[in-house]
GROMACS .gro file of C-alpha atoms in nm:
model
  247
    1UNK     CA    1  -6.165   3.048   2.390
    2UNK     CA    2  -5.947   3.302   2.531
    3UNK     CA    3  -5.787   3.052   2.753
    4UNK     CA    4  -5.745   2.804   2.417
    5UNK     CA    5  -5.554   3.045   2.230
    6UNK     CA    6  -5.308   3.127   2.537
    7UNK     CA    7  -5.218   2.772   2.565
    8UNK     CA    8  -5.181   2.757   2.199
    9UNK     CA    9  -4.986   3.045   2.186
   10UNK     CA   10  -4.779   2.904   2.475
   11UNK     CA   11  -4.710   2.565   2.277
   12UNK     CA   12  -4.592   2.733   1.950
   13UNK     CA   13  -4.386   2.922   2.132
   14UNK     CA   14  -4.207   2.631   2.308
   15UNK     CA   15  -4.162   2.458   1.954
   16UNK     CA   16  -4.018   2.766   1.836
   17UNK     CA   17  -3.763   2.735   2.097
   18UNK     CA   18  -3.714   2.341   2.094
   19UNK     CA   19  -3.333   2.326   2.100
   20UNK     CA   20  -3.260   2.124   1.734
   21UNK     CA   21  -2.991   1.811   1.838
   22UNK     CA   22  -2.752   1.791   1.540
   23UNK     CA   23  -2.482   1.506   1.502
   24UNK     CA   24  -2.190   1.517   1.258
   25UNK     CA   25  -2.294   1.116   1.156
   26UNK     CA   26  -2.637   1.271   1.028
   27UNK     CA   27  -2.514   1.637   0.873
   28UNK     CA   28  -2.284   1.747   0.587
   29UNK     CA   29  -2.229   1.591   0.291
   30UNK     CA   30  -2.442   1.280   0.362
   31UNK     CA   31  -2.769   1.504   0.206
   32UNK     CA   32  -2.627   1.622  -0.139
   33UNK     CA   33  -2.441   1.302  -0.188
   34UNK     CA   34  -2.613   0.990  -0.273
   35UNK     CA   35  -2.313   0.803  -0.254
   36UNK     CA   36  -2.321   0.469  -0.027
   37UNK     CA   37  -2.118   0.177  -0.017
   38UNK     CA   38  -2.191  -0.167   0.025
   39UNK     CA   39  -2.065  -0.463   0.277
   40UNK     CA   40  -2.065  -0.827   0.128
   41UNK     CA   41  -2.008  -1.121   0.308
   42UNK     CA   42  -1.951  -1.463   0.131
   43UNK     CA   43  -1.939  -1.775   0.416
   44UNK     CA   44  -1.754  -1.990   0.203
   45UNK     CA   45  -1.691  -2.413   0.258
   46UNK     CA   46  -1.352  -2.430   0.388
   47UNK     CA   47  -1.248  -2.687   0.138
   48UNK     CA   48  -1.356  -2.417  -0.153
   49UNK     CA   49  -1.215  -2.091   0.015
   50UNK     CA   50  -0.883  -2.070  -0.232
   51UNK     CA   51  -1.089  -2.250  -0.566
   52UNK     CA   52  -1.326  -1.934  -0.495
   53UNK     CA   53  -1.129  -1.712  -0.434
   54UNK     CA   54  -0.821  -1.761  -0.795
   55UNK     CA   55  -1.192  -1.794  -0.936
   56UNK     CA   56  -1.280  -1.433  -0.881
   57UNK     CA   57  -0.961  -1.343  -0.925
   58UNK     CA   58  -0.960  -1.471  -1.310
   59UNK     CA   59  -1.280  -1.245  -1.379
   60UNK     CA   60  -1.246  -0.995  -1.125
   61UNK     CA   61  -1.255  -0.779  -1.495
   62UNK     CA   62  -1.584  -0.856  -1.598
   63UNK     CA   63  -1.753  -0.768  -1.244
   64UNK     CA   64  -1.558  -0.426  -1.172
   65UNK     CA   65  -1.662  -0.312  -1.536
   66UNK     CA   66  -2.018  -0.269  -1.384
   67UNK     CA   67  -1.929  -0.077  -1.084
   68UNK     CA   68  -1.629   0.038  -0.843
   69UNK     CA   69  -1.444  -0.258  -0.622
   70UNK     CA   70  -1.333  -0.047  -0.318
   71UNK     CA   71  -1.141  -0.364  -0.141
   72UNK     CA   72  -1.150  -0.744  -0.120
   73UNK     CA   73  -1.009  -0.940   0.147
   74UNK     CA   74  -1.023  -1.285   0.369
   75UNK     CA   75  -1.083  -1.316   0.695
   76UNK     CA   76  -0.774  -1.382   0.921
   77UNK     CA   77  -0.940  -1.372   1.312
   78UNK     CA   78  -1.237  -1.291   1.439
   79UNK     CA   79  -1.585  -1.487   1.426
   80UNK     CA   80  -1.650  -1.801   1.141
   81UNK     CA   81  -1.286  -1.799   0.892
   82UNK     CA   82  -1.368  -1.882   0.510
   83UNK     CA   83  -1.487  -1.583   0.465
   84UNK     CA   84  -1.449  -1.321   0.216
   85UNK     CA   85  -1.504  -0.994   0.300
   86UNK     CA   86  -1.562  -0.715   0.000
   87UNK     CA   87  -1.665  -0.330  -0.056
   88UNK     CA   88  -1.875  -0.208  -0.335
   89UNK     CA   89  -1.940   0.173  -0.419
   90UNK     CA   90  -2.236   0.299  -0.605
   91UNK     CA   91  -2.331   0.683  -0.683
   92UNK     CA   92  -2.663   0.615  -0.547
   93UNK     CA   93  -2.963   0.319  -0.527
   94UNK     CA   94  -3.063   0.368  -0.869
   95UNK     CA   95  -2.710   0.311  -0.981
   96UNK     CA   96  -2.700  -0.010  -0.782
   97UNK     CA   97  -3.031  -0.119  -0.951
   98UNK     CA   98  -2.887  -0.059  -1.301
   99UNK     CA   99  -2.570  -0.237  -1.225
  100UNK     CA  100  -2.759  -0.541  -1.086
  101UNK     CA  101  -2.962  -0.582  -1.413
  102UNK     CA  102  -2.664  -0.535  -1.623
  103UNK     CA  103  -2.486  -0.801  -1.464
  104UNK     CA  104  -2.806  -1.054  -1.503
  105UNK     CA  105  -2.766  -0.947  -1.863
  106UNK     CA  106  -2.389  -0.987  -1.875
  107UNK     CA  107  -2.335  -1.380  -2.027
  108UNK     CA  108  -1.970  -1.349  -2.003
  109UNK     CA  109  -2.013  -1.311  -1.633
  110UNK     CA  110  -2.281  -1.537  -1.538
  111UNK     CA  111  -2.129  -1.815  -1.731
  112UNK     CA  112  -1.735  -1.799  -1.642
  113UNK     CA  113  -1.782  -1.702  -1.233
  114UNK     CA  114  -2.141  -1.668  -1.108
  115UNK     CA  115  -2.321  -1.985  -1.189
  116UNK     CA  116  -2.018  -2.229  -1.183
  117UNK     CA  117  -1.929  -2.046  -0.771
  118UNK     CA  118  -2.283  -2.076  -0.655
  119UNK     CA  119  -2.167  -2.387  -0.543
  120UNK     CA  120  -1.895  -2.293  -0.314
  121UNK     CA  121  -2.089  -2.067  -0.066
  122UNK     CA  122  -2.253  -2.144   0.239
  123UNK     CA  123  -2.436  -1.811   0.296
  124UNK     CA  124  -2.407  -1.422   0.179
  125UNK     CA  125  -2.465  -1.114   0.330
  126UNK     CA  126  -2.510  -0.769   0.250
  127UNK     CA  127  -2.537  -0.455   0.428
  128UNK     CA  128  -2.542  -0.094   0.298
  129UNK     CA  129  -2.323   0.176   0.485
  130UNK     CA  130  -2.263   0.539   0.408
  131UNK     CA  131  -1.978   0.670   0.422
  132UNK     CA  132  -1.999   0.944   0.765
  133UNK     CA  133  -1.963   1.302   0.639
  134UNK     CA  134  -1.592   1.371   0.869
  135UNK     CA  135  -1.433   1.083   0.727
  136UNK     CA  136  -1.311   1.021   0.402
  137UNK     CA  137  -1.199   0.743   0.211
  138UNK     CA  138  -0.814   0.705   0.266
  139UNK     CA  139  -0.582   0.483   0.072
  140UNK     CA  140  -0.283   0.315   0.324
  141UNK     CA  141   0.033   0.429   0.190
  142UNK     CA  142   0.171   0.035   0.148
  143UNK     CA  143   0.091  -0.297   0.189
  144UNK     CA  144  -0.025  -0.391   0.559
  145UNK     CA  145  -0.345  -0.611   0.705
  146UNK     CA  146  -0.692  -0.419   0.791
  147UNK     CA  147  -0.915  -0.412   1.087
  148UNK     CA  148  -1.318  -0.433   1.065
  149UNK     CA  149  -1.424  -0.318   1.410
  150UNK     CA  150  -1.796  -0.362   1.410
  151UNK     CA  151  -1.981  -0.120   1.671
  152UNK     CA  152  -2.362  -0.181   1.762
  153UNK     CA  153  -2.487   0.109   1.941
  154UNK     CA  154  -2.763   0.186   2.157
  155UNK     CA  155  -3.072   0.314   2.015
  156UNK     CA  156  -3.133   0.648   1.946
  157UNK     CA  157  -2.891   0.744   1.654
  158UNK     CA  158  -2.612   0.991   1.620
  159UNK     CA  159  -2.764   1.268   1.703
  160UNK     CA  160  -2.767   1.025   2.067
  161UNK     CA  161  -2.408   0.926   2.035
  162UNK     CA  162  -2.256   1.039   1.735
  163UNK     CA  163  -2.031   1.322   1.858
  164UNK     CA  164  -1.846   1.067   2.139
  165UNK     CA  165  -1.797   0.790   1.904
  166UNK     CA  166  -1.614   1.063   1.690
  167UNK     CA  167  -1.344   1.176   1.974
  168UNK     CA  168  -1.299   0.777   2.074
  169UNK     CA  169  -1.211   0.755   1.699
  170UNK     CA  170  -0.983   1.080   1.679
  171UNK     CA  171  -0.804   1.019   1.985
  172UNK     CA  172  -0.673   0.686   1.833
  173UNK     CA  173  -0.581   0.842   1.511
  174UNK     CA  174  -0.390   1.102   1.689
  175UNK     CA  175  -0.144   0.859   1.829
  176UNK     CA  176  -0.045   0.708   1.440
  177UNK     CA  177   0.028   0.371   1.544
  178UNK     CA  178  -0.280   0.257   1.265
  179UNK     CA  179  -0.422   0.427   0.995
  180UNK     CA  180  -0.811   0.501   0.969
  181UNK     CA  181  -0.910   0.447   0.598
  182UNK     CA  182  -1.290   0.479   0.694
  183UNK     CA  183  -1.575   0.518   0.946
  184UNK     CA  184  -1.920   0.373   0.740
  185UNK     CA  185  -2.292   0.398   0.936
  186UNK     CA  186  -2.518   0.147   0.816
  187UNK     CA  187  -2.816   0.282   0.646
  188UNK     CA  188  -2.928  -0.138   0.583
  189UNK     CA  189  -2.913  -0.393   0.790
  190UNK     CA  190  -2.841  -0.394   1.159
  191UNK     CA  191  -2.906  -0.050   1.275
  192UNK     CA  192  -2.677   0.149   1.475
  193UNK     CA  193  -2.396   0.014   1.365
  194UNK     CA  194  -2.098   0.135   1.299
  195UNK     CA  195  -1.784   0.008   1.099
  196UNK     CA  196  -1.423   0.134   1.166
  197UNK     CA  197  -1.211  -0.001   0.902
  198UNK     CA  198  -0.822   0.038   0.994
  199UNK     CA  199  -0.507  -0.051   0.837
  200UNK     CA  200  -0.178  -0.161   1.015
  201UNK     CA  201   0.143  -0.233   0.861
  202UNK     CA  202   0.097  -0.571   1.026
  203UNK     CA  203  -0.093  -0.788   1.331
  204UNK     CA  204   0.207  -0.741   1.539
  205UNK     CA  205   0.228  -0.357   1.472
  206UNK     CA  206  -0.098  -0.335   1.557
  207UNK     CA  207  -0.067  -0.535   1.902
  208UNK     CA  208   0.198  -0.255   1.990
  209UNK     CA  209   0.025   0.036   1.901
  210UNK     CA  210  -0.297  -0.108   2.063
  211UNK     CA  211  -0.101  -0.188   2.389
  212UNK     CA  212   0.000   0.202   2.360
  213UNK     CA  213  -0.343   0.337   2.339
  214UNK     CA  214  -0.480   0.167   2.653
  215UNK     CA  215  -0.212   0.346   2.831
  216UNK     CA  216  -0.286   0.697   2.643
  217UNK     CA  217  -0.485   0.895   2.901
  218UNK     CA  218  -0.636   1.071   2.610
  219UNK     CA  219  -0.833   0.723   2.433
  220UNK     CA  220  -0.912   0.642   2.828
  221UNK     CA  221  -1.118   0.927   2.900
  222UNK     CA  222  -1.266   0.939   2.497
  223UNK     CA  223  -1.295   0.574   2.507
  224UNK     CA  224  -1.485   0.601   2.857
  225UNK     CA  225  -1.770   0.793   2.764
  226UNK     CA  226  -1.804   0.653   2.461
  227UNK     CA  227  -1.927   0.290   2.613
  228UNK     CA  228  -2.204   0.466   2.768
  229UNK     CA  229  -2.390   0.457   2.454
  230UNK     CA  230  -2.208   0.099   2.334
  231UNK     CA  231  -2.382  -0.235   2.306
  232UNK     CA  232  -2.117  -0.477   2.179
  233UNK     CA  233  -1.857  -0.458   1.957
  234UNK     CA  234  -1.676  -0.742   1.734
  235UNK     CA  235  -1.332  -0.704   1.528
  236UNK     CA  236  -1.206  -0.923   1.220
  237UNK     CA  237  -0.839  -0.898   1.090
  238UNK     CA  238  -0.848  -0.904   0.708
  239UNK     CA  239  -0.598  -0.970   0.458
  240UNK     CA  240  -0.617  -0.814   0.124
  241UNK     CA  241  -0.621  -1.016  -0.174
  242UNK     CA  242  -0.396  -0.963  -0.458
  243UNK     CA  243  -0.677  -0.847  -0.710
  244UNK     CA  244  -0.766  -0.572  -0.379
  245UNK     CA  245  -0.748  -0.255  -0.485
  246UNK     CA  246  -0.675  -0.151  -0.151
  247UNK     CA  247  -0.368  -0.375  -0.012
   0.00000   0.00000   0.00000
């Protein structure tokens, strides 16, 4: 008995003392605030692409009166073209489920775009992303083209890799040739994922500041210790539309 309780004693002790492994992806505001924002994808047949697009554009109204359009864009490079790429943000899940029923209830909408654009798209996709608690949502200061870089990460979460994908982020942003406008983790979908959405004045601006960065002995060494924990990463240039709130 006497020998039960030490090693008892012993383990409660060490539990006491675990060391707790914190990552700024997984603290902060991400617990009070329910806020998340959602990814959609729309593959689009490439003789529809524009048809769908003025189409949306005509009752863009009736679909942001249900909830917040963050941006909507096309897809210039990277992977399958015809795409349209677009950013939804709801105050929480139940808010999402309330908009969702509303807009099977709203007439107006299902009649003039849904039903009548069914038509026009190959496949959709959707993943939910929050928002990570050092990043906020920035607005570009003008006009420009946007970057999706897509990160898949090894397993293990933030509190694994969290704090080195933050410095390979910062020590880009330090140098000013793009602007970050946000950094979402994906909460749905494919997990450990990160998104990195930039904005550049244009491609060409962004070619030079890129070609700057590589040199920058500062993204080397942030960059470098960052791919220990990488899996693959993809990139898409997007163009805003002109019904986008962010251009």
């Amino acid at each position: 008995m006497l020998v039960l309780r030490s090693r008892l004693t012993r383990a409660l002790a060490a539990q006491a003392w675990t060391p707790q492994v914190y990552s700024s992806f997984a603290t902060g505001p991400r617990q009070s605030d329910g806020t998340f924002y959602e990814f959609r994808t729309y593959s689009l047949k490439p003789s529809k692409m524009n048809q769908f697009l003025e189409n949306f554009k005509k009752n863009v109204h009736l679909r942001t009166a249900h909830s917040e359009l963050v941006g909507y864009w096309s897809v210039e490079f990277g992977g399958r073209v015809n795409k349209a790429f677009h950013i939804w943000k709801y105050d929480n899940f139940a808010h999402r489920i309330e908009v969702r029923k509303a807009l099977a209830k709203d007439k107006e909408w299902q009649e003039q775009f849904l039903i009548p654009n069914l038509a026009l798209m190959d496949k959709q996709e959707s993943e939910i992303t929050y928002l990570v608690p050092w990043c906020k949502l920035e607005k570009p200061p003008k006009e420009g083209v946007y970057e999706l870089v897509t990160f898949q990460m090894k397993p293990g979460g933030p509190a694994v890799w969290g704090d080195t994908f933050k410095k390979a982020i910062n020590a880009h942003v330090i140098l000013g040739y793009s602007k970050l406008v946000g950094v979402f983790h994906t909460e749905y979908g494919a997990l450990n994922r990160v998104h990195v959405l930039w904005w550049n004045e244009s491609a060409d601006s962004r070619a030079a500041g890129r070609h700057k960065a590589h040199e920058d002995p500062r993204v080397v060494v942030a960059v470098r210790e960052c791919v220990n924990y990488l899996v693959s990463q993809q990139n898409m240039l997007l163009i805003p539309t002109s019904f986008s709130p962010l251009k």
